[in-house]
Coordinates of C-alpha atoms in Angstrom, one line a residue:
X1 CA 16.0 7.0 -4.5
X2 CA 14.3 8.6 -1.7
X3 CA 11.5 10.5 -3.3
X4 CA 8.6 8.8 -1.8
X5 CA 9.8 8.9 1.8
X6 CA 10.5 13.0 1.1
X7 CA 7.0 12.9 -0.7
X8 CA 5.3 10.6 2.4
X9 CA 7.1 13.4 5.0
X10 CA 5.4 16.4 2.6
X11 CA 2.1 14.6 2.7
X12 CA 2.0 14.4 6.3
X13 CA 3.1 17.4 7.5
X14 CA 0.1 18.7 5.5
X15 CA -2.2 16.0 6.1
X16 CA -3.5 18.1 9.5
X17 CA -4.9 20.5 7.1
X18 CA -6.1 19.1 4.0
X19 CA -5.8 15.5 2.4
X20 CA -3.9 15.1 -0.7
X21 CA -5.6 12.3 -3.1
X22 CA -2.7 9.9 -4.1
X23 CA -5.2 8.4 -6.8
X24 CA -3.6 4.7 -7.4
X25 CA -4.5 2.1 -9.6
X26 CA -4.3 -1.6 -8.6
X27 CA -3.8 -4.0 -11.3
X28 CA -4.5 -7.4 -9.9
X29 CA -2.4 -11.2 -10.0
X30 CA -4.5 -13.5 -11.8
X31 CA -4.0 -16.8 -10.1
X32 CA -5.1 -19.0 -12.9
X33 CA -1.4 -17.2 -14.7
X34 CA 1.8 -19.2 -14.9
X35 CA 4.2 -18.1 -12.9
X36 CA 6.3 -15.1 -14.0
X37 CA 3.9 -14.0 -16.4
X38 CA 3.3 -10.7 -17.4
X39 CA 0.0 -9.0 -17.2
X40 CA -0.8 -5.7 -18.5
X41 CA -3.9 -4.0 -18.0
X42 CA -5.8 -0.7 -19.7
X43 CA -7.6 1.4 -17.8
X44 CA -8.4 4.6 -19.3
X45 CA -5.1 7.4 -18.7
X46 CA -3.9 4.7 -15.8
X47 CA -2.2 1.6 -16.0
X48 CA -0.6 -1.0 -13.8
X49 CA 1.4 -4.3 -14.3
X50 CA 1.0 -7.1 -12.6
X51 CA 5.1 -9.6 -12.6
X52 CA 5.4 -12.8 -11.3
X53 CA 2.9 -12.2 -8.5
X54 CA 4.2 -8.4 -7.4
X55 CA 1.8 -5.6 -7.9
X56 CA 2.4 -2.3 -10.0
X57 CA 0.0 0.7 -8.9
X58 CA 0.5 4.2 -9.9
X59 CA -0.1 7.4 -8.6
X60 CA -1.9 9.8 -10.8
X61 CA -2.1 12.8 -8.0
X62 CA -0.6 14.9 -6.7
X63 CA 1.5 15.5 -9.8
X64 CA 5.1 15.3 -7.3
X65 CA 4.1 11.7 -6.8
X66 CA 3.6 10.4 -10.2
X67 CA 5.1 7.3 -10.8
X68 CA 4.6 3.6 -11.2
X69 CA 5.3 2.1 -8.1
X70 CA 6.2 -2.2 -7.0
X71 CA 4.3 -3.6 -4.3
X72 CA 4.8 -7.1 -2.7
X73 CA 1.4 -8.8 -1.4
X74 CA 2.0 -10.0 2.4
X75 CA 2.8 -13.9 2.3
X76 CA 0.5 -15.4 4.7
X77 CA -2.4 -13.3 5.7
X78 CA -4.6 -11.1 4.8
X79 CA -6.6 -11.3 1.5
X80 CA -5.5 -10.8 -2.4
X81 CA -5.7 -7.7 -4.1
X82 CA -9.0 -8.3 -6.3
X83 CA -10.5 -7.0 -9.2
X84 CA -12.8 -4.3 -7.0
X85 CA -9.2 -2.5 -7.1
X86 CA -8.9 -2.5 -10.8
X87 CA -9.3 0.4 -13.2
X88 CA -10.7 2.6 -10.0
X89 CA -9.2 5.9 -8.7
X90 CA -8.7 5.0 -4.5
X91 CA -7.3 7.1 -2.0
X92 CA -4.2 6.2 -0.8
X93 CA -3.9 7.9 3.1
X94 CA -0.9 8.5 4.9
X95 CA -1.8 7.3 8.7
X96 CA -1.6 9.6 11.4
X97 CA 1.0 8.6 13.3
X98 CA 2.9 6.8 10.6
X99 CA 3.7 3.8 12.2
X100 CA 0.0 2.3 12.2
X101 CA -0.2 0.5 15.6
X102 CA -2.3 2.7 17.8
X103 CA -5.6 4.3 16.6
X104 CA -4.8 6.8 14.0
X105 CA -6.0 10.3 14.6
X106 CA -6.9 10.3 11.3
X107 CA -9.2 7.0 11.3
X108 CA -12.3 8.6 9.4
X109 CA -10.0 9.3 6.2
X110 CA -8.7 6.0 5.9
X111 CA -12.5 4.4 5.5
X112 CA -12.7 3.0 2.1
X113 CA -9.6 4.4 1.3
X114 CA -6.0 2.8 1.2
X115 CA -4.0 2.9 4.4
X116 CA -0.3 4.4 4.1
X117 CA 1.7 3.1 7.2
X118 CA 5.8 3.1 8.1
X119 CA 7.3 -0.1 9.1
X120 CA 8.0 -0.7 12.6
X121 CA 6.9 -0.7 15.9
X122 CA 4.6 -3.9 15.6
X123 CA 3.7 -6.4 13.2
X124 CA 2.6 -6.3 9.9
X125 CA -0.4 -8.0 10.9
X126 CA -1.2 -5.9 13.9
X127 CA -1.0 -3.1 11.6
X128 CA -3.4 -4.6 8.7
X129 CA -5.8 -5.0 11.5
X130 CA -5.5 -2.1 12.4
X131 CA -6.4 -0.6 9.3
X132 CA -9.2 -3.3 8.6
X133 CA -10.8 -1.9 12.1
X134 CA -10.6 2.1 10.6
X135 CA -12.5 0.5 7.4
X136 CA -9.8 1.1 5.4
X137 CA -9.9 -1.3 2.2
X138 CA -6.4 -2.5 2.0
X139 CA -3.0 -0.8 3.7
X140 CA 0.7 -0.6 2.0
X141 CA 3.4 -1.1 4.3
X142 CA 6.4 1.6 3.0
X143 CA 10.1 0.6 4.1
X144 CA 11.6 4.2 5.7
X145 CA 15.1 2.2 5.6
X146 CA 16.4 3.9 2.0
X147 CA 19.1 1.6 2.1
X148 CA 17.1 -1.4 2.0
X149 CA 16.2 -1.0 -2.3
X150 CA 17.1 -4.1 -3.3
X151 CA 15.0 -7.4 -1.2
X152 CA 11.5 -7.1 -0.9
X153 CA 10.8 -8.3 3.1
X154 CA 8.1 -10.9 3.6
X155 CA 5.6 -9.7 5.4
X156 CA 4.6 -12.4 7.6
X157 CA 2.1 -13.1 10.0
X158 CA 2.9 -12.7 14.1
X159 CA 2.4 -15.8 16.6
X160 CA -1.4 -14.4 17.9
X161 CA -4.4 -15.9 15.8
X162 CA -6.0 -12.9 14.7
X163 CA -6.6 -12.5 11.4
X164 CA -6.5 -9.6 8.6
X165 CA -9.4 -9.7 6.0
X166 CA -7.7 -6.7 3.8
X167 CA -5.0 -6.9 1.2
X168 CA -1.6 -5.8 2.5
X169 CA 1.5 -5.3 0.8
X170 CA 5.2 -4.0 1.4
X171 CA 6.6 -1.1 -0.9
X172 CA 10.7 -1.2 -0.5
X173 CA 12.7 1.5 1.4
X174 CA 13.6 3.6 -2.1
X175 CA 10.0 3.9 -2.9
X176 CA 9.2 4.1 1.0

């Protein structure tokens, strides 16, 4: 499917003239769960699911992008998703440029909001750190590859010791 990459090109070609709100929803992993169990969670008109550790979130707006969409959580940094995510309408920003290495030209919109970014180009971590440095409150790493649909990637930490104190997680390249 390549929907949300055709959405996340729409979205930025506009984004130099007025931001969309893609409202999401976070439902969050509850660690005292077995593994593989199912969570659902009630929110109002929104809902989100929460399988075996992966995060559902759906986007209520703009109307083009509705849809419930899988997220993986980074492995080994960064911090979980939490309950401050659940049941709330947050902003989820394309980054300006997409790749989310340098300092995006858009830095103001992504405070308090969720950071969009493109894989590539650096690490995962350099690019949750650099959206933990805008003040955005967690980013979403899409995969542009739309033949990669099928294996979630594990995003990993890089050899430096910085850290990331944000949630991050990796949306697949037919959602990306």
């Amino acid at each position: 499917m390549w929907q949300i990459c055709w959405a996340y090109n729409y979205v930025s070609l506009f984004l130099k003239t007025f931001i969309i709100p893609c409202f999401i929803f976070l439902c969050i992993w509850n660690e005292a769960a077995p593994s593989g169990s199912n969570i659902h969670v009630s929110s109002g008109f929104a809902f989100a699911d929460v399988i075996g550790g992966d995060i559902f979130f759906e986007i209520i707006e703009p109307q083009e992008l509705e849809y419930t969409y899988r997220v993986r959580p980074a492995k080994d940094f960064g911090v979980s998703f939490n309950e401050s995510f659940m049941g709330q309408g947050v902003p989820l920003v394309p980054v300006d440029p997409p790749c989310g290495c340098g300092w995006p030209h858009n830095a103001d919109d992504l405070e308090g909001n969720i950071a969009l970014v493109e894989r590539g180009e650096c690490s995962f971590l350099s690019k949750a750190v650099r959206a933990e440095e805008t003040g955005a409150r967690a980013i979403i790493v899409a995969d542009h590859d739309q033949q990669s649909d099928e294996f979630f990637i594990e995003m990993i930490s890089d050899s430096t010791t910085r850290e990331a104190h944000i949630p991050a997680g990796f949306l697949l390249g037919k959602n990306g």
